[in-house]
CSV table of C-alpha atoms (C1' of nucleotides) in Angstrom, one decimal:
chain,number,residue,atom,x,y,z
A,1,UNK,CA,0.0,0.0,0.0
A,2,UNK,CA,2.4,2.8,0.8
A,3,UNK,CA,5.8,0.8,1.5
A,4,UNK,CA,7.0,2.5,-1.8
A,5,UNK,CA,10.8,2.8,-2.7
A,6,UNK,CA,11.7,6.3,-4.3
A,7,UNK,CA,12.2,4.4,-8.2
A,8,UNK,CA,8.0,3.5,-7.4
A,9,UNK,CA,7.4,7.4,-6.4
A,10,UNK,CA,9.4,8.7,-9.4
A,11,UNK,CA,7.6,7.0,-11.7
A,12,UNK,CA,4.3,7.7,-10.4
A,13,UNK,CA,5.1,11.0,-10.2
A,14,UNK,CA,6.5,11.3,-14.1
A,15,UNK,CA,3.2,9.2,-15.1
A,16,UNK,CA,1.0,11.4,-13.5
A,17,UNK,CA,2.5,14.5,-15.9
A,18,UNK,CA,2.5,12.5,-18.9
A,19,UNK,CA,-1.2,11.8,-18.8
A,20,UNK,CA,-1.9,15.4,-19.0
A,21,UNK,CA,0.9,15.8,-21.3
A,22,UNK,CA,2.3,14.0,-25.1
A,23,UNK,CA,5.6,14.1,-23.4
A,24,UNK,CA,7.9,15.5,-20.6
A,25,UNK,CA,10.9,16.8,-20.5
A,26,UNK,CA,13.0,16.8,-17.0
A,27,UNK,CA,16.8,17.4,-16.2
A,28,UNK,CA,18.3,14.6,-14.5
A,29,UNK,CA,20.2,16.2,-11.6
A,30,UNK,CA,17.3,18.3,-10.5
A,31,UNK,CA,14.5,15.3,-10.4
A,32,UNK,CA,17.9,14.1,-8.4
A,33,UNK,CA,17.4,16.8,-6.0
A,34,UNK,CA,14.0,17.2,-5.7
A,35,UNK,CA,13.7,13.1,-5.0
A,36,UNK,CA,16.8,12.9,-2.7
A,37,UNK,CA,18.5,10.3,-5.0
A,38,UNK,CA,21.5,10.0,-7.3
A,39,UNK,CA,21.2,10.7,-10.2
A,40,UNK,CA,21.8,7.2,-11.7
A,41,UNK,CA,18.2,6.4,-10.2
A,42,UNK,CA,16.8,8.2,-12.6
A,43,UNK,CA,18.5,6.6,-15.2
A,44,UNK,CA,17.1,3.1,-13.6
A,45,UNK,CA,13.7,4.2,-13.5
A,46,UNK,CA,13.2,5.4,-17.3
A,47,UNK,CA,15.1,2.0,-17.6
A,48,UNK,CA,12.8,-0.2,-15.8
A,49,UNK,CA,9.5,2.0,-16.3
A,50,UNK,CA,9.6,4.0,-19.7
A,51,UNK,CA,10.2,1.1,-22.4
A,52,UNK,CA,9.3,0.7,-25.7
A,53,UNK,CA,6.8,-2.1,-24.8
A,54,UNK,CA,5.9,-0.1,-22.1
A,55,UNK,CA,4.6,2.4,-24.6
A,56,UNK,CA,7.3,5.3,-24.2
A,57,UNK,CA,10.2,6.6,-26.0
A,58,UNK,CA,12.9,8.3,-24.4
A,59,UNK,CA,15.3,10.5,-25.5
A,60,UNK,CA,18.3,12.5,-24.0
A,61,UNK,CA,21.2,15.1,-24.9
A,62,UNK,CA,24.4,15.5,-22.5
A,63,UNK,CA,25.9,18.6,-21.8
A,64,UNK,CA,24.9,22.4,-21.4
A,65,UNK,CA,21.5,22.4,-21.6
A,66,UNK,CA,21.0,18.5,-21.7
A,67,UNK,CA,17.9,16.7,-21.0
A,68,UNK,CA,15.6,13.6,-20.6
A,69,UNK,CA,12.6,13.8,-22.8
A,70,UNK,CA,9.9,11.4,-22.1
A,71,UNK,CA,7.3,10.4,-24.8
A,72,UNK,CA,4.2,8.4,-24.9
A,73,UNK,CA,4.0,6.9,-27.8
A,74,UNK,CA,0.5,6.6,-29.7
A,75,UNK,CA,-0.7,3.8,-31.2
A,76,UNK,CA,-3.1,3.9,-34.0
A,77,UNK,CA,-5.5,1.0,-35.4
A,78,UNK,CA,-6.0,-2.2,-34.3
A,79,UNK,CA,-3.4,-3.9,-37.1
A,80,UNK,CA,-0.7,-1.3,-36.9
A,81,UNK,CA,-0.5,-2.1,-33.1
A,82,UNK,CA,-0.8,-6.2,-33.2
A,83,UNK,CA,2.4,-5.7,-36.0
A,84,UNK,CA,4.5,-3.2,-34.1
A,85,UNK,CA,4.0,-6.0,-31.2
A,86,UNK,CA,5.0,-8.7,-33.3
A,87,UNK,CA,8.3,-6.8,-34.5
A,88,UNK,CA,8.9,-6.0,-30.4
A,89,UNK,CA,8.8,-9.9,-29.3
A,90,UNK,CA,10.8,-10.2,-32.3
A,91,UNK,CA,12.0,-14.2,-31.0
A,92,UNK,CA,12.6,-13.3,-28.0
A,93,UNK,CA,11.0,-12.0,-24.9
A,94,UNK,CA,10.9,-11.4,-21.4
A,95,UNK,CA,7.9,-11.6,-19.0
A,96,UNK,CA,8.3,-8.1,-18.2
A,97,UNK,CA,8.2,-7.1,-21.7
A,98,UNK,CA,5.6,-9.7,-22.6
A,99,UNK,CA,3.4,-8.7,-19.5
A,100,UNK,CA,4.0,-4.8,-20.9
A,101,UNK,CA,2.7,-6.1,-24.3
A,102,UNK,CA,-0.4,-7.6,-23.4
A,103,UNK,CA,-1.2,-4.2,-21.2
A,104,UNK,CA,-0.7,-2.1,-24.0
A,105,UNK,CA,-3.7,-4.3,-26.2
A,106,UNK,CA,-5.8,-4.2,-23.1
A,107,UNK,CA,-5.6,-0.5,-22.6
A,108,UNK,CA,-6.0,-0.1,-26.8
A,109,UNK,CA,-8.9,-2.2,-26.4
A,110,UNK,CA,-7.7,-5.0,-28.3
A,111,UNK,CA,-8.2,-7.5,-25.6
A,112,UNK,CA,-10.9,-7.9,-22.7
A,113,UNK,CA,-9.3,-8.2,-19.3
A,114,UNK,CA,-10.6,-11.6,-18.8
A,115,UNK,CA,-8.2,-12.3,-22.3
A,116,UNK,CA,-5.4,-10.9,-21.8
A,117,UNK,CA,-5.3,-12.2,-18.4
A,118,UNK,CA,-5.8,-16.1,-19.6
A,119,UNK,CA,-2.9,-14.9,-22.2
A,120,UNK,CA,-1.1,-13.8,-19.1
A,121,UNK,CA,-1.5,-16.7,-17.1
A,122,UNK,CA,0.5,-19.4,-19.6
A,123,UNK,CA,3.9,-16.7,-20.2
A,124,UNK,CA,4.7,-15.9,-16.7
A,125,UNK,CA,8.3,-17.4,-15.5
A,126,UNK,CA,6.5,-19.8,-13.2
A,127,UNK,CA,5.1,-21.5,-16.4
A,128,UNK,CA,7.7,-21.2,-18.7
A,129,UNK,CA,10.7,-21.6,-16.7
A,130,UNK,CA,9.9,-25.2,-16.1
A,131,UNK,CA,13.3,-27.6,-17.1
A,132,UNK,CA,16.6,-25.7,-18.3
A,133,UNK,CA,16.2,-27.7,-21.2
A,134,UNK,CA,15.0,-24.5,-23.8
A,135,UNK,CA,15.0,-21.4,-23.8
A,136,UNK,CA,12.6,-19.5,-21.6
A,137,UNK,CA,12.4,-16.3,-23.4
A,138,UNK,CA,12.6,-17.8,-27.1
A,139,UNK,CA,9.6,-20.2,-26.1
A,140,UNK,CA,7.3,-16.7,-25.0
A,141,UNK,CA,8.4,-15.5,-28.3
A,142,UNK,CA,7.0,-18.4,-29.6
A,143,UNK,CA,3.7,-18.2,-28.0
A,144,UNK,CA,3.1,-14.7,-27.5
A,145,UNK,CA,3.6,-14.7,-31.6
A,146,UNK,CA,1.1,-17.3,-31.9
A,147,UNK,CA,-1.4,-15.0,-29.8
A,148,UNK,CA,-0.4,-11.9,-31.9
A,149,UNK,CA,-0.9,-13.8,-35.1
A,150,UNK,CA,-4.7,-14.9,-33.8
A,151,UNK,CA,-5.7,-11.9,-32.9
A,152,UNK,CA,-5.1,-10.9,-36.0
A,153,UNK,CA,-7.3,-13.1,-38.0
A,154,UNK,CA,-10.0,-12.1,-35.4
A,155,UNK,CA,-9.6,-8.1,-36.6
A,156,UNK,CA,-9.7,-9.3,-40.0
A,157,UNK,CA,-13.2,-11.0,-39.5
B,1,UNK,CA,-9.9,-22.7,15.2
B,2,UNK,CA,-7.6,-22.0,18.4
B,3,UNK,CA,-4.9,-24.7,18.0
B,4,UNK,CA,-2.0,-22.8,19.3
B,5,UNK,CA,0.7,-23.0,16.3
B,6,UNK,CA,1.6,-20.3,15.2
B,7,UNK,CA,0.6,-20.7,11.5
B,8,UNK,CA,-2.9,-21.0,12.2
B,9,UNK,CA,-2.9,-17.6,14.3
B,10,UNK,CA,-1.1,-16.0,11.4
B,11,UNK,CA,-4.0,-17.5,8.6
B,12,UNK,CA,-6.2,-16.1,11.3
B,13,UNK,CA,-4.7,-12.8,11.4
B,14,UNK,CA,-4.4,-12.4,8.1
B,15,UNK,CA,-8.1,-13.6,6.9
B,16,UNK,CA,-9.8,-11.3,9.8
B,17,UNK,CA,-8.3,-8.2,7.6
B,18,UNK,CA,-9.4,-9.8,4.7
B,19,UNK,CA,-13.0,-9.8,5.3
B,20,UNK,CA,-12.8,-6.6,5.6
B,21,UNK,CA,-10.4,-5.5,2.9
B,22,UNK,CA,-10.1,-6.8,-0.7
B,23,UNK,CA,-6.6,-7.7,-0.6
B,24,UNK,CA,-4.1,-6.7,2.3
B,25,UNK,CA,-0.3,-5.8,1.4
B,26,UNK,CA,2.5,-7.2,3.9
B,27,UNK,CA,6.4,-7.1,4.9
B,28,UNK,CA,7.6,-10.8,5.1
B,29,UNK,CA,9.8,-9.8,7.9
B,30,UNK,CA,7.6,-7.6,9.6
B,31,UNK,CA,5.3,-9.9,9.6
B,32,UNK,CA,7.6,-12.5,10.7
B,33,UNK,CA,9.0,-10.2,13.9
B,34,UNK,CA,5.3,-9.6,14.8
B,35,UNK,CA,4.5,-13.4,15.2
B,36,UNK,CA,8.2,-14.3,16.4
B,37,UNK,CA,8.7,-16.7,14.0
B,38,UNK,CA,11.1,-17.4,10.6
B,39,UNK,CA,10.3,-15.3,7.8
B,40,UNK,CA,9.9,-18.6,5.5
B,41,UNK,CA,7.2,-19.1,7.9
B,42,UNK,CA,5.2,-16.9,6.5
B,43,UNK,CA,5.8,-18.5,2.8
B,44,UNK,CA,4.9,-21.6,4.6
B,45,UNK,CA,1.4,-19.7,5.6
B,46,UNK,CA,0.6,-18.5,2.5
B,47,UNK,CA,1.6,-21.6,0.5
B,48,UNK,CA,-0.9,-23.9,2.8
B,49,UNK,CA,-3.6,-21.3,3.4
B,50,UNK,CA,-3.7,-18.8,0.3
B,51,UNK,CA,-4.2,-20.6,-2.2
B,52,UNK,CA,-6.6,-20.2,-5.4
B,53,UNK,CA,-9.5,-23.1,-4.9
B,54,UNK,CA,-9.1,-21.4,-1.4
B,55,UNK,CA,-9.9,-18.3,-2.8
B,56,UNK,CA,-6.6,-16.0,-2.8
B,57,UNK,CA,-4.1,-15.6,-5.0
B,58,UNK,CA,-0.7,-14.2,-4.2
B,59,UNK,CA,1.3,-11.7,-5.7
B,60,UNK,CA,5.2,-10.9,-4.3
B,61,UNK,CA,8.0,-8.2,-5.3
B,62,UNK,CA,11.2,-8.6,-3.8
B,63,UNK,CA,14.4,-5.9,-3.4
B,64,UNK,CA,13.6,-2.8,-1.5
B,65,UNK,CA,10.0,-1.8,-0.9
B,66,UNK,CA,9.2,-5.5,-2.0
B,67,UNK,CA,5.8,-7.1,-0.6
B,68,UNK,CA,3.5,-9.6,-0.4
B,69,UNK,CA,-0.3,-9.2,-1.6
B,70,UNK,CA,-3.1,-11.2,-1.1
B,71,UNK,CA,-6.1,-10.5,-3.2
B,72,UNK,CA,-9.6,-12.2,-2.8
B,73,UNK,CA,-11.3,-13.3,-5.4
B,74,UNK,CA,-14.2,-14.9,-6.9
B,75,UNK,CA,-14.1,-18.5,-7.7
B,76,UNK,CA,-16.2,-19.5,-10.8
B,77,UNK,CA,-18.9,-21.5,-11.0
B,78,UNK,CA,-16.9,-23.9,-13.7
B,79,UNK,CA,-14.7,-25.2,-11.0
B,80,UNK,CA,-16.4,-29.2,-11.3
B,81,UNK,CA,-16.0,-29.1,-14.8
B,82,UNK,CA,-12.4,-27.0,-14.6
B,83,UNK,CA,-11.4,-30.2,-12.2
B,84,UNK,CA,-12.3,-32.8,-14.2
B,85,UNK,CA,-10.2,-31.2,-17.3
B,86,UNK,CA,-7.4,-30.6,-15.2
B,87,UNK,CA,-7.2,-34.5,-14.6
B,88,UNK,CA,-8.4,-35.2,-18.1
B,89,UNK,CA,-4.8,-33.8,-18.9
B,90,UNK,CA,-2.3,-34.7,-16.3
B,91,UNK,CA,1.0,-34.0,-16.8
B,92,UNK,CA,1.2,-34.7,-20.5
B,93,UNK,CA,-2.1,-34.4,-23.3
B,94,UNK,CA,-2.1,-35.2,-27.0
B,95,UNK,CA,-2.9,-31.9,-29.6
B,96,UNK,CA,-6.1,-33.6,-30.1
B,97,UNK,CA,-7.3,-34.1,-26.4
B,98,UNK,CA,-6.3,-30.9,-26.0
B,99,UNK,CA,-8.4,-29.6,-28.9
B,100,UNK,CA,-11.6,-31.4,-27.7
B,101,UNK,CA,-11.3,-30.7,-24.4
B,102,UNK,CA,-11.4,-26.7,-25.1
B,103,UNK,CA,-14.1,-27.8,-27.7
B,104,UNK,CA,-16.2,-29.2,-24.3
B,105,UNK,CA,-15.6,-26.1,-22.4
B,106,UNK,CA,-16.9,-23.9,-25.4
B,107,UNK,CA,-20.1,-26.1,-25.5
B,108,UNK,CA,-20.3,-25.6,-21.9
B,109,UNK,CA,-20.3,-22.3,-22.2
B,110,UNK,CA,-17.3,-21.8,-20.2
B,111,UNK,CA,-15.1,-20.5,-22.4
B,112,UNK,CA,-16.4,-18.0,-25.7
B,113,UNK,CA,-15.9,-19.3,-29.1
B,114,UNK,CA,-12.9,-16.5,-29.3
B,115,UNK,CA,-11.1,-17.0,-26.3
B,116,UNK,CA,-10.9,-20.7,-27.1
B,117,UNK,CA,-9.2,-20.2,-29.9
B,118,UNK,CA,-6.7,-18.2,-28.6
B,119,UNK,CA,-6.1,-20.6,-26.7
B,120,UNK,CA,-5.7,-23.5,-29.0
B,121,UNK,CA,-3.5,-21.4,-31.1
B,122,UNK,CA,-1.3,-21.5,-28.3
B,123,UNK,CA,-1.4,-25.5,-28.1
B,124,UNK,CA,-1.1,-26.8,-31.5
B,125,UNK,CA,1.4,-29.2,-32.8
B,126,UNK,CA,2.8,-26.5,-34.8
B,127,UNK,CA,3.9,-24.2,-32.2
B,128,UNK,CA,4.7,-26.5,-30.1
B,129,UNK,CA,6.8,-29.0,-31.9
B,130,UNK,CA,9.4,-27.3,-32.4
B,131,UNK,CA,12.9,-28.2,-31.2
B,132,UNK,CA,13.1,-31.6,-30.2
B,133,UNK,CA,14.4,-30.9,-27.2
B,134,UNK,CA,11.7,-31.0,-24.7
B,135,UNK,CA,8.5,-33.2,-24.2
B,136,UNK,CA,5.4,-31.4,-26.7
B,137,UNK,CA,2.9,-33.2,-24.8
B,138,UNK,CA,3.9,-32.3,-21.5
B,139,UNK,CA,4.6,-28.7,-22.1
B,140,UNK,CA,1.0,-28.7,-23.7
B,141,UNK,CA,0.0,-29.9,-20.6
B,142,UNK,CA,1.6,-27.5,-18.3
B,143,UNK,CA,0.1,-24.7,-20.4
B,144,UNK,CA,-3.4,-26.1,-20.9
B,145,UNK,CA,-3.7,-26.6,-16.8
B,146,UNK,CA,-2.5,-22.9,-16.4
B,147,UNK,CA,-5.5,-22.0,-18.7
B,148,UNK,CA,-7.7,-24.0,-16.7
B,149,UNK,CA,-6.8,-22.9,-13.3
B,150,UNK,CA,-7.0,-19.2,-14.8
B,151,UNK,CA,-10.4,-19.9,-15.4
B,152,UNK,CA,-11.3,-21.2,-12.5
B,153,UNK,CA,-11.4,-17.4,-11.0
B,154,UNK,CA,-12.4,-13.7,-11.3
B,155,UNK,CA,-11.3,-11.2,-9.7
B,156,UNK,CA,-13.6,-9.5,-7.2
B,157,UNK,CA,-14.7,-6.2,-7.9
C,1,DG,C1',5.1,-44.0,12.1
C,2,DC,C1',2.6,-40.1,9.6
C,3,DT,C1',1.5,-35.7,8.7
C,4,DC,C1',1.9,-31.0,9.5
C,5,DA,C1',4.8,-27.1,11.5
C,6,DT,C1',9.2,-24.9,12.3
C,7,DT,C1',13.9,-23.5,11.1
C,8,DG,C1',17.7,-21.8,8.7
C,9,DA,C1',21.1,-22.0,5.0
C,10,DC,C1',21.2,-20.9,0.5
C,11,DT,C1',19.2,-18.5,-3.7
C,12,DA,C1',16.8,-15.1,-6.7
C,13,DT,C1',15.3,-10.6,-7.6
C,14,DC,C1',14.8,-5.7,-7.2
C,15,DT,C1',16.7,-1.1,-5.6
C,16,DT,C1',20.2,2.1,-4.3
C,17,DT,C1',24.7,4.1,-4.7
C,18,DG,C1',29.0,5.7,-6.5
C,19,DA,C1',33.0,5.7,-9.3
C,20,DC,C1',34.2,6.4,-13.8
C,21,DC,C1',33.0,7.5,-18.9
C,22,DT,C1',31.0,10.2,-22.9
C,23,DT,C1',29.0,14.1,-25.1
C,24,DC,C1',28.1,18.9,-25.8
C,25,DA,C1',28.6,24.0,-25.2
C,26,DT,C1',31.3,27.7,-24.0
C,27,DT,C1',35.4,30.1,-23.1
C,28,DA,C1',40.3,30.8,-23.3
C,29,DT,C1',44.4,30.9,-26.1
C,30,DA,C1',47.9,30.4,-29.8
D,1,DT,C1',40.1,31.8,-36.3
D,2,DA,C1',41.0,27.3,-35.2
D,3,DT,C1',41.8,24.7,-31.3
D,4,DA,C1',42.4,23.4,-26.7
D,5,DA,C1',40.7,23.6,-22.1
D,6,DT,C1',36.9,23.6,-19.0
D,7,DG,C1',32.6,22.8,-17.1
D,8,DA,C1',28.0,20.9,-17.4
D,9,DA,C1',25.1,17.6,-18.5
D,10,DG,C1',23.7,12.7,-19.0
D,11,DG,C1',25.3,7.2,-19.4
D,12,DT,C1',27.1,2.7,-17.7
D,13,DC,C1',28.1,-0.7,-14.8
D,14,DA,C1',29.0,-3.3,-11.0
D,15,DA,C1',28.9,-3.6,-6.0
D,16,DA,C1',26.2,-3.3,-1.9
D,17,DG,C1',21.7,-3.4,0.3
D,18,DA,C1',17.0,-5.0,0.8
D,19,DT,C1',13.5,-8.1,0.3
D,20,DA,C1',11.2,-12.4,-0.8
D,21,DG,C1',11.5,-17.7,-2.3
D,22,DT,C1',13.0,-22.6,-2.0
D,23,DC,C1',14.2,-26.7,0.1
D,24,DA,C1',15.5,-30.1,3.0
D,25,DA,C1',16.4,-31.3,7.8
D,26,DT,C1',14.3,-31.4,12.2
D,27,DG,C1',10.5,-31.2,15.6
D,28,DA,C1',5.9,-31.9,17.5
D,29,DG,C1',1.4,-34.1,17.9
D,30,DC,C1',-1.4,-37.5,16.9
DNA sequence: GCTCATTGACTATCTTTGACCTTCATTATA
DNA sequence: TATAATGAAGGTCAAAGATAGTCAATGAGC
């Protein structure tokens, strides 16, 4: 409930800007300051928070007047977003991408909760991670393609 | 109800909050203090007493701020016919078992005609089968009885 | 003797921190 | 004026810190 760690507060706290805005711009040191952190922890939070399948690009400029820009990306219909998935899983995933990707088609309206959620259930770790004998992250490719591809056949009916 | 061991005073504890909250949010090792016992004890708890035909299910982040959540929810109505499935296909099922036995839960009206296929275009010998490596049967299994205990629940609004 | 509960050593994962690196703009200097 | 020095950003990475998970040995109560 409110045992949050500062990376948790500074991304609530850039998320709550960027759904009133297309994108943010912020300069590292001074988020720094104003969160009591290093400044690397920024770095870590667009990281771990503000990726691609996440729905944001970021980008930055060093020096005099640098900055960290912060965009949400916008998708646009149904089969431009199942194929820009397609090319993120690319034949490889992790869960925290895959997890990210399945959000993004729930929140675009591609997917009922209750589907995305069976989808969820069979490429978490726990299921996948099973023997050492494959690959984990190639075999959520694998699926999560398979889904991508259905769906697809669905918007085309 | 009042055997003294500690790991039914914690269930205790921790399903008295629950009635009155959706889902409650803990520190292992405060937890753990509070109850002078182990943190794995608490694991222990939640791995006897939390789990899904029980009602729960259990969500955990570890590192700083990490957590344990329990969330209530709502079991389904399906769960005799869920069951039966679920030992229907063991630890290993054939494409085609598979196939029919989604083909029963659409006729029972368990599953819509869309979400079963997304699922069976998950399970098919054609995504499956492909390195040689492991066992196509049983990981169809393994996926197929994470469908079916997904289904078995809602979450509570 | 069985089953369930308790413990703790070891493991996995996520966050925080800091030392060191790269890039860019501005200013000083030959 | 071209270039070198300086300072001001942001980037990387690995170590240290903070949690939670697993598993197998041991204990307690039928």
């Amino acid at each position: 409930m409110d045992n949050q760690n500062i990376s948790d507060l500074i991304e609530t706290y850039l998320k709550q800007i960027l759904e009133r805005n297309e994108k943010i711009e912020i300069r590292r040191a001074e988020m720094a300051d104003q969160f009591h952190c290093v400044p690397s922890q920024i770095n870590y939070v667009i990281k771990t928070r503000f990726t691609i399948p996440k729905g944001y690009v970021v980008e930055s400029k060093r020096g005099g007047g640098g900055y960290i820009r912060i965009i949400k990306i916008k998708l646009s219909n149904d089969t431009d977003i199942l194929s820009e998935m397609e090319n993120l899983v690319g034949d490889r995933v992790s869960q925290d991408d895959a997890f990210a990707i399945i959000q993004q088609l729930y929140e675009n309206e591609v997917l009922s909760k209750r589907e995305g959620n069976l989808i969820l259930s069979v490429l978490s770790k726990q299921i996948l991670q099973m023997d050492l004998i494959y690959d984990e992250e190639q075999l959520r490719a694998r699926l999560l393609q398979a889904f991508l591809e259905r769906l697809g056949y669905e918007e085309a009916e």
